């Protein structure tokens, strides 16, 4: 997969994209991530990328020319057209695991990070093919949102996660939060690991994990449970066990 990111602050990406799973995926050639500085596509000597809003008002607005030209140059260089051009904006559709799964199927994505107080509406209307928000809050720019999208999408690319840390057991992958995990020591400060996990009975462990995932989702994110596929018997068990705290 190839991901091109357009930003006014390209330095933001260096550290997060050079750590851990994403770093390994890039080194293995599973994902090619290229950062472009929008200012490189300006034509004046001051590299002006923003301007005053028509009609007045506070703040500056990202100009359309460098953003349109950057996408056109990149598309031409790559010999592609009609690639998904995703604008990161608090006004976009809400990002979720299912949106990440949808994007992970694409061979190529272009992400545009908005900045300042806004961007020229013609970028939204005539360039972006999709607009994504990572939550109902306003960030200073789209850079952190783009990093969230890249991370969530990249870990779904086949081969990026080893089989030992498969994306299938992640929270949200089956519409439920992930079950609790423990590691050694078996007893820490008097708190024991649930005995089923040291029983060696894989059937019981799988059932315990499934039920804990259901219970945790019901307590913390009941809104998700409508989507999660739980059977009648599991629902009954859940209602009986919901009264305990945590
Ligand atoms: N840019 C600023 N806030 C944002 C958000 N919540 N999601 C995506 N891009 C943004």
Coordinates of N, CA, C and O and ligand atoms in Angstrom, one line a residue, residues 87-94 112-115 132-146 149, ligand 1:
X87 N -9.6 14.2 3.0 CA -9.3 15.4 3.8 C -9.6 15.1 5.3 O -10.6 14.6 5.6
X88 N -8.6 15.4 6.1 CA -8.8 15.3 7.6 C -9.4 16.6 8.1 O -8.8 17.6 8.0
X89 N -10.6 16.5 8.6 CA -11.3 17.7 9.1 C -12.3 17.3 10.1 O -12.9 16.2 10.0
X90 N -12.5 18.2 11.1 CA -13.6 17.8 12.1 C -15.0 17.7 11.5 O -15.9 17.3 12.2
X91 N -15.1 18.2 10.3 CA -16.4 18.1 9.6 C -16.6 16.9 8.8 O -17.7 16.7 8.1
X92 N -15.7 15.9 8.9 CA -15.8 14.7 8.1 C -16.6 13.6 8.7 O -17.1 13.8 9.9
X93 N -16.8 12.5 8.0 CA -17.5 11.4 8.6 C -16.6 10.8 9.7 O -15.3 10.9 9.6
X94 N -17.2 10.2 10.7 CA -16.4 9.8 11.9 C -15.6 8.5 11.6 O -16.1 7.5 11.1
X112 N -4.9 14.6 3.0 CA -4.6 16.1 3.1 C -4.9 16.6 4.5 O -6.0 16.4 5.0
X113 N -3.9 17.2 5.1 CA -4.1 17.8 6.4 C -4.5 19.2 6.3 O -3.7 20.0 5.8
X114 N -5.6 19.6 6.8 CA -6.0 21.0 6.8 C -5.3 21.6 8.0 O -4.7 21.0 8.9
X115 N -5.2 22.9 7.9 CA -4.6 23.6 9.0 C -5.1 25.0 9.2 O -6.0 25.4 8.5
X132 N -12.7 12.9 6.6 CA -12.7 12.1 7.8 C -12.4 12.9 9.0 O -11.4 13.7 9.0
X133 N -13.2 12.7 10.1 CA -12.9 13.3 11.4 C -12.5 12.1 12.3 O -13.1 11.1 12.3
X134 N -11.5 12.3 13.2 CA -11.2 11.3 14.1 C -12.0 11.4 15.5 O -11.8 10.6 16.4
X135 N -12.8 12.4 15.6 CA -13.6 12.6 16.8 C -14.2 13.9 16.9 O -13.8 14.8 16.2
X136 N -15.2 14.1 17.8 CA -15.9 15.3 17.9 C -15.1 16.3 18.8 O -15.6 16.6 19.9
X137 N -14.0 16.7 18.4 CA -13.2 17.7 19.0 C -12.3 18.4 17.9 O -12.2 17.8 16.9
X138 N -11.8 19.5 18.2 CA -11.0 20.2 17.2 C -9.5 20.2 17.5 O -9.1 20.7 18.6
X139 N -8.7 19.7 16.6 CA -7.3 19.7 16.7 C -6.7 20.9 16.0 O -7.5 21.6 15.2
X140 N -5.5 21.3 16.2 CA -4.9 22.4 15.6 C -4.7 22.2 14.1 O -4.5 23.1 13.3
X141 N -4.7 20.9 13.7 CA -4.6 20.6 12.3 C -4.8 19.2 12.0 O -5.1 18.4 13.0
X142 N -4.8 18.8 10.8 CA -5.1 17.4 10.4 C -3.9 16.4 10.6 O -4.1 15.2 10.4
X143 N -2.7 16.9 11.0 CA -1.6 16.0 11.1 C -1.8 14.8 12.1 O -1.5 13.7 11.8
X144 N -2.2 15.2 13.3 CA -2.4 14.1 14.3 C -3.5 13.1 13.8 O -3.4 11.9 14.0
X145 N -4.5 13.7 13.2 CA -5.6 12.8 12.7 C -5.1 11.9 11.6 O -5.4 10.7 11.6
X146 N -4.2 12.4 10.7 CA -3.7 11.6 9.6 C -2.8 10.5 10.2 O -2.9 9.3 9.8
X149 N -5.1 7.8 11.4 CA -5.7 7.0 10.3 C -4.6 6.1 9.8 O -4.8 4.9 9.6
Ligands
LIG1 N1 -8.5 18.6 12.1 C1 -8.8 19.2 13.2 N2 -9.6 18.5 14.0 C2 -9.8 17.3 13.4 C3 -10.5 16.1 13.8 N3 -11.2 16.0 14.9 N4 -10.4 15.1 12.9 C4 -9.7 15.2 11.8 N5 -9.1 16.3 11.4 C5 -9.1 17.3 12.2

